[in-house]
Amino acid sequence: MGLLYGLIAVGLALIFGLMDVVNFAHGEFLMIAMYVSFFLFTFFAIDPLLSAPLVAAALFVFGAVVYLLVVRFAMRAKANAGMVQIFSTFGLAIVMRGLAQFFFTPDYRSVPHSWLGGKTISIAGIFLPEPQLMGALVSILAFAGLYLFIHRTDFGRALEATREDPGAVALVGIDKNRVFALGWGLGAALVGLAGAIMASFFYIYPDVGASFALIAYVTVALGGFGSVFGAFAGGIIVGLVEATTALVLPPSLKSVGIYAVYLLVVFIRPRGLFGQM
Amino acid sequence: MDKHFTARRRRDLIIAAVLAGLAALAPLFIKDVYIQNILILTLMYAALSQSWNILSGYCGQISLGHALYFGIGAYTTELLFTKFGVLPWFGMLAGGAVAAVIAMGLGYPFFRLRGHYFVIATIVIAEIGLLLFQNWDWAGAAMGITVQVRGDSWLKFQFMRSKLPYFYFALALCCLAWFVTWWLEDSKWGFWWRAVKDNPEAAESLGVVVFNSKMGAAAVSAFLVAIGGAFYAQFLAYIDPESVMGFQFSLLMALPAVLGGIGTLWGPVLGATILIPMTELTRSYIGGSGRGVDLIVYGALIVAISLALPQGLVSLFSRAKAKGATR
């Protein structure tokens, strides 16, 4: 579960690291991904595991479009820049939730009998649910891929460079908007991956994103904004804390542990564990 | 400039008095209970947003966890009333005091955080409060508290037959929040807050006690919001954790100020006057289908206004005339 949180969070971390914008519609991106995965299963009988790349591709396009239609303008605001970003992405989240309710109704849906759903595997006497295990595996691969991508490819370097000095980058002929749009697409694609995997073991409904979004913000902030590795580490910590809290407190209070650990960490290190500056 | 400033402040006060007077007469013409209900909510949100604006707008510490103080105000009042029979008037003040103390207590660690770390910390703390109240059996847990009906009286602050007393209280609260903002705007605190918002380091070097001024803003802001919470609890006669402490409340408090103009005297009032009736009307006319059309319209509007007018609707008024007379 922790790695999955990490995967949800890493897209957010990427977008933030790229341009200092917190996407308050991140949970809704996840929700959309789960629905895409659900419909691919219902209409084309494609297992969520197989559709994950398709979902990621769809979300990539979606993320880039959102950047071009909304975020691009939010970043131009000179006054109250922080507020404009928060409220424009938040307004977007409300619209997306409304649209989901309109088209898909507020009903709870789930993907029945997927390949992995409900199966468990026994490793050294510990029973682990297969979907979660697969989620962890995909997350690790995605992290590794992202890490290599950022540090080894031209586009990755362009992302980093644009983050550091958008002005200078323009001088060498890199289109800032294109880089940012691709960055948003990439961030959204990662959530798409997470959503597709989660669709096989989670109920899908218009508000599902909200419950994960806050944990994703906490995960990113815990690791430190601007650090992809931080989001990975944050995810693992959040997963462990959640599991530990569940042993001590009633299930309804399990997130309290996560929140408390976040507060504790930022009080000691206001920049998060691996945050820069 | 000083002269302009004093003149403008006097003008603001006169406009406010006239508006309050007109608002007080409104129930003479508006007998429809549904509309009265909308007016009450509008006034309440204007008051809440004005209070939120003190910490987040003037002092620049963006809080998305003010639902915590709202909930504390509501719960303190109702727990004291239903469990110990303490009159809501005292409960209200107690709630305000508790909220202010908590806000200052949280200020110690929180005000060291910057930017998004601060915003997330405020969301997180309100969420913890919500979860704790949902699991607190003595306070009714997730079921909440139903306020006993003890008849219409100003003493018990309960009115079943008419909504007008609530209307006048909400109006008074709104005036109070506005007046406190107006008064603080020109005080030492007001100048400190703006300095802290613009550049904390520079403010510190000029002798502004940054930390104390944030604490002051947090306390005033939380106190007023808690009074609003107490009012809301008496008005609905029923509270549960999700409906008084949920994240959506923190946002509903911030939105009027954001739309009207953050860190301005008139922004919250203007924002609430437009936003709240719109929310209520879209909800009842197109939201009835339960298919979320109201959400789509509402969300799209938030996106549009925040992108098109980053300084809020107030900037439409000031842009035309205040070319030279800035401050």
PDB file of N, CA, C and O in Angstrom, chain B residues 241-294:
ATOM      1  N   PRO B 241     -19.749  16.014  13.070  1.00  0.00           N
ATOM      2  CA  PRO B 241     -18.375  16.419  12.745  1.00  0.00           C
ATOM      3  C   PRO B 241     -18.188  16.799  11.277  1.00  0.00           C
ATOM      4  O   PRO B 241     -17.608  17.836  10.973  1.00  0.00           O
ATOM      5  N   GLU B 242     -18.687  15.960  10.365  1.00  0.00           N
ATOM      6  CA  GLU B 242     -18.451  16.206   8.943  1.00  0.00           C
ATOM      7  C   GLU B 242     -19.036  17.551   8.499  1.00  0.00           C
ATOM      8  O   GLU B 242     -18.444  18.274   7.726  1.00  0.00           O
ATOM      9  N   SER B 243     -20.227  17.894   9.042  1.00  0.00           N
ATOM     10  CA  SER B 243     -20.872  19.099   8.536  1.00  0.00           C
ATOM     11  C   SER B 243     -20.343  20.380   9.173  1.00  0.00           C
ATOM     12  O   SER B 243     -20.590  21.462   8.656  1.00  0.00           O
ATOM     13  N   VAL B 244     -19.643  20.303  10.303  1.00  0.00           N
ATOM     14  CA  VAL B 244     -19.064  21.552  10.830  1.00  0.00           C
ATOM     15  C   VAL B 244     -17.547  21.581  10.777  1.00  0.00           C
ATOM     16  O   VAL B 244     -16.927  22.632  10.934  1.00  0.00           O
ATOM     17  N   MET B 245     -16.905  20.443  10.556  1.00  0.00           N
ATOM     18  CA  MET B 245     -15.448  20.445  10.592  1.00  0.00           C
ATOM     19  C   MET B 245     -14.831  19.902   9.304  1.00  0.00           C
ATOM     20  O   MET B 245     -13.622  19.752   9.208  1.00  0.00           O
ATOM     21  N   GLY B 246     -15.676  19.577   8.328  1.00  0.00           N
ATOM     22  CA  GLY B 246     -15.167  18.996   7.082  1.00  0.00           C
ATOM     23  C   GLY B 246     -14.340  19.986   6.274  1.00  0.00           C
ATOM     24  O   GLY B 246     -14.458  21.204   6.449  1.00  0.00           O
ATOM     25  N   PHE B 247     -13.537  19.443   5.403  1.00  0.00           N
ATOM     26  CA  PHE B 247     -12.636  20.275   4.599  1.00  0.00           C
ATOM     27  C   PHE B 247     -13.405  21.299   3.764  1.00  0.00           C
ATOM     28  O   PHE B 247     -12.962  22.420   3.562  1.00  0.00           O
ATOM     29  N   GLN B 248     -14.596  20.905   3.306  1.00  0.00           N
ATOM     30  CA  GLN B 248     -15.353  21.814   2.450  1.00  0.00           C
ATOM     31  C   GLN B 248     -15.662  23.126   3.179  1.00  0.00           C
ATOM     32  O   GLN B 248     -15.773  24.176   2.553  1.00  0.00           O
ATOM     33  N   PHE B 249     -15.759  23.070   4.516  1.00  0.00           N
ATOM     34  CA  PHE B 249     -16.033  24.299   5.259  1.00  0.00           C
ATOM     35  C   PHE B 249     -14.852  25.260   5.208  1.00  0.00           C
ATOM     36  O   PHE B 249     -15.008  26.471   5.060  1.00  0.00           O
ATOM     37  N   SER B 250     -13.669  24.681   5.310  1.00  0.00           N
ATOM     38  CA  SER B 250     -12.469  25.528   5.227  1.00  0.00           C
ATOM     39  C   SER B 250     -12.449  26.255   3.898  1.00  0.00           C
ATOM     40  O   SER B 250     -12.055  27.416   3.812  1.00  0.00           O
ATOM     41  N   LEU B 251     -12.864  25.552   2.854  1.00  0.00           N
ATOM     42  CA  LEU B 251     -12.855  26.168   1.530  1.00  0.00           C
ATOM     43  C   LEU B 251     -13.957  27.187   1.368  1.00  0.00           C
ATOM     44  O   LEU B 251     -13.747  28.269   0.833  1.00  0.00           O
ATOM     45  N   LEU B 252     -15.152  26.837   1.861  1.00  0.00           N
ATOM     46  CA  LEU B 252     -16.274  27.761   1.747  1.00  0.00           C
ATOM     47  C   LEU B 252     -15.975  29.081   2.448  1.00  0.00           C
ATOM     48  O   LEU B 252     -16.476  30.124   2.056  1.00  0.00           O
ATOM     49  N   MET B 253     -15.147  28.995   3.495  1.00  0.00           N
ATOM     50  CA  MET B 253     -14.772  30.197   4.218  1.00  0.00           C
ATOM     51  C   MET B 253     -13.791  31.038   3.402  1.00  0.00           C
ATOM     52  O   MET B 253     -13.815  32.252   3.440  1.00  0.00           O
ATOM     53  N   ALA B 254     -12.906  30.355   2.704  1.00  0.00           N
ATOM     54  CA  ALA B 254     -11.861  31.060   1.973  1.00  0.00           C
ATOM     55  C   ALA B 254     -12.375  31.629   0.657  1.00  0.00           C
ATOM     56  O   ALA B 254     -11.980  32.711   0.238  1.00  0.00           O
ATOM     57  N   LEU B 255     -13.292  30.915   0.018  1.00  0.00           N
ATOM     58  CA  LEU B 255     -13.706  31.291  -1.332  1.00  0.00           C
ATOM     59  C   LEU B 255     -14.252  32.713  -1.491  1.00  0.00           C
ATOM     60  O   LEU B 255     -13.847  33.407  -2.412  1.00  0.00           O
ATOM     61  N   PRO B 256     -15.159  33.166  -0.617  1.00  0.00           N
ATOM     62  CA  PRO B 256     -15.658  34.539  -0.819  1.00  0.00           C
ATOM     63  C   PRO B 256     -14.526  35.558  -0.832  1.00  0.00           C
ATOM     64  O   PRO B 256     -14.513  36.466  -1.680  1.00  0.00           O
ATOM     65  N   ALA B 257     -13.563  35.396   0.065  1.00  0.00           N
ATOM     66  CA  ALA B 257     -12.442  36.336   0.099  1.00  0.00           C
ATOM     67  C   ALA B 257     -11.610  36.221  -1.175  1.00  0.00           C
ATOM     68  O   ALA B 257     -11.170  37.221  -1.737  1.00  0.00           O
ATOM     69  N   VAL B 258     -11.414  34.991  -1.622  1.00  0.00           N
ATOM     70  CA  VAL B 258     -10.610  34.784  -2.823  1.00  0.00           C
ATOM     71  C   VAL B 258     -11.293  35.426  -4.031  1.00  0.00           C
ATOM     72  O   VAL B 258     -10.671  36.123  -4.817  1.00  0.00           O
ATOM     73  N   LEU B 259     -12.584  35.204  -4.163  1.00  0.00           N
ATOM     74  CA  LEU B 259     -13.306  35.754  -5.302  1.00  0.00           C
ATOM     75  C   LEU B 259     -13.442  37.262  -5.198  1.00  0.00           C
ATOM     76  O   LEU B 259     -13.344  37.976  -6.182  1.00  0.00           O
ATOM     77  N   GLY B 260     -13.679  37.743  -3.988  1.00  0.00           N
ATOM     78  CA  GLY B 260     -13.878  39.178  -3.822  1.00  0.00           C
ATOM     79  C   GLY B 260     -12.568  39.949  -3.851  1.00  0.00           C
ATOM     80  O   GLY B 260     -12.491  41.043  -4.387  1.00  0.00           O
ATOM     81  N   GLY B 261     -11.548  39.372  -3.277  1.00  0.00           N
ATOM     82  CA  GLY B 261     -10.266  40.066  -3.202  1.00  0.00           C
ATOM     83  C   GLY B 261      -9.615  39.790  -1.865  1.00  0.00           C
ATOM     84  O   GLY B 261     -10.102  40.224  -0.826  1.00  0.00           O
ATOM     85  N   ILE B 262      -8.504  39.054  -1.927  1.00  0.00           N
ATOM     86  CA  ILE B 262      -7.807  38.653  -0.703  1.00  0.00           C
ATOM     87  C   ILE B 262      -7.086  39.842  -0.083  1.00  0.00           C
ATOM     88  O   ILE B 262      -6.530  40.674  -0.785  1.00  0.00           O
ATOM     89  N   GLY B 263      -7.145  39.924   1.238  1.00  0.00           N
ATOM     90  CA  GLY B 263      -6.428  40.991   1.910  1.00  0.00           C
ATOM     91  C   GLY B 263      -7.023  42.363   1.666  1.00  0.00           C
ATOM     92  O   GLY B 263      -6.343  43.371   1.755  1.00  0.00           O
ATOM     93  N   THR B 264      -8.300  42.405   1.304  1.00  0.00           N
ATOM     94  CA  THR B 264      -8.968  43.693   1.151  1.00  0.00           C
ATOM     95  C   THR B 264     -10.147  43.760   2.113  1.00  0.00           C
ATOM     96  O   THR B 264     -10.668  42.740   2.548  1.00  0.00           O
ATOM     97  N   LEU B 265     -10.538  44.976   2.414  1.00  0.00           N
ATOM     98  CA  LEU B 265     -11.610  45.192   3.384  1.00  0.00           C
ATOM     99  C   LEU B 265     -12.954  44.726   2.842  1.00  0.00           C
ATOM    100  O   LEU B 265     -13.763  44.127   3.543  1.00  0.00           O
ATOM    101  N   TRP B 266     -13.196  44.987   1.558  1.00  0.00           N
ATOM    102  CA  TRP B 266     -14.512  44.703   0.995  1.00  0.00           C
ATOM    103  C   TRP B 266     -14.596  43.367   0.270  1.00  0.00           C
ATOM    104  O   TRP B 266     -15.679  42.898  -0.053  1.00  0.00           O
ATOM    105  N   GLY B 267     -13.460  42.772  -0.019  1.00  0.00           N
ATOM    106  CA  GLY B 267     -13.443  41.523  -0.774  1.00  0.00           C
ATOM    107  C   GLY B 267     -14.368  40.439  -0.237  1.00  0.00           C
ATOM    108  O   GLY B 267     -15.223  39.931  -0.978  1.00  0.00           O
ATOM    109  N   PRO B 268     -14.234  40.068   1.053  1.00  0.00           N
ATOM    110  CA  PRO B 268     -15.062  38.984   1.567  1.00  0.00           C
ATOM    111  C   PRO B 268     -16.562  39.263   1.459  1.00  0.00           C
ATOM    112  O   PRO B 268     -17.333  38.382   1.086  1.00  0.00           O
ATOM    113  N   VAL B 269     -16.967  40.502   1.782  1.00  0.00           N
ATOM    114  CA  VAL B 269     -18.392  40.841   1.726  1.00  0.00           C
ATOM    115  C   VAL B 269     -18.899  40.728   0.291  1.00  0.00           C
ATOM    116  O   VAL B 269     -19.918  40.094   0.015  1.00  0.00           O
ATOM    117  N   LEU B 270     -18.140  41.327  -0.628  1.00  0.00           N
ATOM    118  CA  LEU B 270     -18.524  41.289  -2.032  1.00  0.00           C
ATOM    119  C   LEU B 270     -18.579  39.848  -2.541  1.00  0.00           C
ATOM    120  O   LEU B 270     -19.533  39.424  -3.193  1.00  0.00           O
ATOM    121  N   GLY B 271     -17.540  39.083  -2.225  1.00  0.00           N
ATOM    122  CA  GLY B 271     -17.466  37.689  -2.663  1.00  0.00           C
ATOM    123  C   GLY B 271     -18.635  36.870  -2.150  1.00  0.00           C
ATOM    124  O   GLY B 271     -19.270  36.130  -2.900  1.00  0.00           O
ATOM    125  N   ALA B 272     -18.944  37.032  -0.850  1.00  0.00           N
ATOM    126  CA  ALA B 272     -20.038  36.256  -0.260  1.00  0.00           C
ATOM    127  C   ALA B 272     -21.367  36.653  -0.889  1.00  0.00           C
ATOM    128  O   ALA B 272     -22.225  35.800  -1.152  1.00  0.00           O
ATOM    129  N   THR B 273     -21.558  37.951  -1.142  1.00  0.00           N
ATOM    130  CA  THR B 273     -22.821  38.420  -1.706  1.00  0.00           C
ATOM    131  C   THR B 273     -23.100  37.779  -3.065  1.00  0.00           C
ATOM    132  O   THR B 273     -24.248  37.533  -3.427  1.00  0.00           O
ATOM    133  N   ILE B 274     -22.042  37.511  -3.807  1.00  0.00           N
ATOM    134  CA  ILE B 274     -22.232  36.901  -5.119  1.00  0.00           C
ATOM    135  C   ILE B 274     -22.227  35.379  -5.038  1.00  0.00           C
ATOM    136  O   ILE B 274     -23.092  34.696  -5.579  1.00  0.00           O
ATOM    137  N   LEU B 275     -21.249  34.861  -4.304  1.00  0.00           N
ATOM    138  CA  LEU B 275     -21.033  33.417  -4.303  1.00  0.00           C
ATOM    139  C   LEU B 275     -22.123  32.617  -3.586  1.00  0.00           C
ATOM    140  O   LEU B 275     -22.612  31.613  -4.110  1.00  0.00           O
ATOM    141  N   ILE B 276     -22.513  33.061  -2.400  1.00  0.00           N
ATOM    142  CA  ILE B 276     -23.415  32.228  -1.595  1.00  0.00           C
ATOM    143  C   ILE B 276     -24.808  32.105  -2.217  1.00  0.00           C
ATOM    144  O   ILE B 276     -25.315  30.993  -2.386  1.00  0.00           O
ATOM    145  N   PRO B 277     -25.449  33.247  -2.608  1.00  0.00           N
ATOM    146  CA  PRO B 277     -26.745  33.079  -3.285  1.00  0.00           C
ATOM    147  C   PRO B 277     -26.614  32.202  -4.526  1.00  0.00           C
ATOM    148  O   PRO B 277     -27.464  31.343  -4.778  1.00  0.00           O
ATOM    149  N   MET B 278     -25.492  32.379  -5.260  1.00  0.00           N
ATOM    150  CA  MET B 278     -25.298  31.583  -6.460  1.00  0.00           C
ATOM    151  C   MET B 278     -25.199  30.090  -6.124  1.00  0.00           C
ATOM    152  O   MET B 278     -25.841  29.251  -6.764  1.00  0.00           O
ATOM    153  N   THR B 279     -24.419  29.785  -5.097  1.00  0.00           N
ATOM    154  CA  THR B 279     -24.284  28.385  -4.690  1.00  0.00           C
ATOM    155  C   THR B 279     -25.637  27.797  -4.323  1.00  0.00           C
ATOM    156  O   THR B 279     -26.006  26.703  -4.755  1.00  0.00           O
ATOM    157  N   GLU B 280     -26.367  28.538  -3.481  1.00  0.00           N
ATOM    158  CA  GLU B 280     -27.651  28.031  -3.005  1.00  0.00           C
ATOM    159  C   GLU B 280     -28.640  27.874  -4.152  1.00  0.00           C
ATOM    160  O   GLU B 280     -29.373  26.889  -4.228  1.00  0.00           O
ATOM    161  N   LEU B 281     -28.662  28.870  -5.037  1.00  0.00           N
ATOM    162  CA  LEU B 281     -29.634  28.813  -6.134  1.00  0.00           C
ATOM    163  C   LEU B 281     -29.293  27.705  -7.124  1.00  0.00           C
ATOM    164  O   LEU B 281     -30.171  26.955  -7.546  1.00  0.00           O
ATOM    165  N   THR B 282     -28.003  27.580  -7.479  1.00  0.00           N
ATOM    166  CA  THR B 282     -27.653  26.495  -8.408  1.00  0.00           C
ATOM    167  C   THR B 282     -27.967  25.156  -7.759  1.00  0.00           C
ATOM    168  O   THR B 282     -28.428  24.236  -8.412  1.00  0.00           O
ATOM    169  N   ARG B 283     -27.722  25.076  -6.446  1.00  0.00           N
ATOM    170  CA  ARG B 283     -27.980  23.809  -5.775  1.00  0.00           C
ATOM    171  C   ARG B 283     -29.458  23.455  -5.844  1.00  0.00           C
ATOM    172  O   ARG B 283     -29.823  22.330  -6.143  1.00  0.00           O
ATOM    173  N   SER B 284     -30.331  24.443  -5.605  1.00  0.00           N
ATOM    174  CA  SER B 284     -31.748  24.077  -5.547  1.00  0.00           C
ATOM    175  C   SER B 284     -32.397  24.012  -6.928  1.00  0.00           C
ATOM    176  O   SER B 284     -33.361  23.301  -7.111  1.00  0.00           O
ATOM    177  N   TYR B 285     -31.867  24.759  -7.902  1.00  0.00           N
ATOM    178  CA  TYR B 285     -32.534  24.720  -9.205  1.00  0.00           C
ATOM    179  C   TYR B 285     -31.959  23.686 -10.167  1.00  0.00           C
ATOM    180  O   TYR B 285     -32.702  23.032 -10.881  1.00  0.00           O
ATOM    181  N   ILE B 286     -30.628  23.550 -10.171  1.00  0.00           N
ATOM    182  CA  ILE B 286     -30.118  22.535 -11.096  1.00  0.00           C
ATOM    183  C   ILE B 286     -29.428  21.380 -10.394  1.00  0.00           C
ATOM    184  O   ILE B 286     -29.065  20.410 -11.015  1.00  0.00           O
ATOM    185  N   GLY B 287     -29.301  21.498  -9.076  1.00  0.00           N
ATOM    186  CA  GLY B 287     -28.629  20.414  -8.353  1.00  0.00           C
ATOM    187  C   GLY B 287     -29.588  19.328  -7.926  1.00  0.00           C
ATOM    188  O   GLY B 287     -29.197  18.265  -7.468  1.00  0.00           O
ATOM    189  N   GLY B 288     -30.868  19.601  -8.059  1.00  0.00           N
ATOM    190  CA  GLY B 288     -31.884  18.669  -7.569  1.00  0.00           C
ATOM    191  C   GLY B 288     -31.796  17.292  -8.201  1.00  0.00           C
ATOM    192  O   GLY B 288     -32.140  16.290  -7.587  1.00  0.00           O
ATOM    193  N   SER B 289     -31.287  17.244  -9.425  1.00  0.00           N
ATOM    194  CA  SER B 289     -31.204  15.966 -10.110  1.00  0.00           C
ATOM    195  C   SER B 289     -30.181  15.033  -9.461  1.00  0.00           C
ATOM    196  O   SER B 289     -30.146  13.857  -9.750  1.00  0.00           O
ATOM    197  N   GLY B 290     -29.333  15.604  -8.580  1.00  0.00           N
ATOM    198  CA  GLY B 290     -28.313  14.786  -7.940  1.00  0.00           C
ATOM    199  C   GLY B 290     -27.240  14.355  -8.907  1.00  0.00           C
ATOM    200  O   GLY B 290     -26.465  13.453  -8.644  1.00  0.00           O
ATOM    201  N   ARG B 291     -27.166  15.024 -10.049  1.00  0.00           N
ATOM    202  CA  ARG B 291     -26.202  14.578 -11.039  1.00  0.00           C
ATOM    203  C   ARG B 291     -24.993  15.493 -11.148  1.00  0.00           C
ATOM    204  O   ARG B 291     -24.193  15.374 -12.058  1.00  0.00           O
ATOM    205  N   GLY B 292     -24.903  16.434 -10.211  1.00  0.00           N
ATOM    206  CA  GLY B 292     -23.653  17.187 -10.128  1.00  0.00           C
ATOM    207  C   GLY B 292     -23.504  18.359 -11.076  1.00  0.00           C
ATOM    208  O   GLY B 292     -22.422  18.904 -11.210  1.00  0.00           O
ATOM    209  N   VAL B 293     -24.607  18.761 -11.743  1.00  0.00           N
ATOM    210  CA  VAL B 293     -24.486  19.896 -12.658  1.00  0.00           C
ATOM    211  C   VAL B 293     -24.124  21.164 -11.891  1.00  0.00           C
ATOM    212  O   VAL B 293     -23.333  21.986 -12.353  1.00  0.00           O
ATOM    213  N   ASP B 294     -24.694  21.282 -10.667  1.00  0.00           N
ATOM    214  CA  ASP B 294     -24.372  22.460  -9.862  1.00  0.00           C
ATOM    215  C   ASP B 294     -22.879  22.525  -9.560  1.00  0.00           C
ATOM    216  O   ASP B 294     -22.266  23.584  -9.574  1.00  0.00           O
TER     217      ASP B 294
END
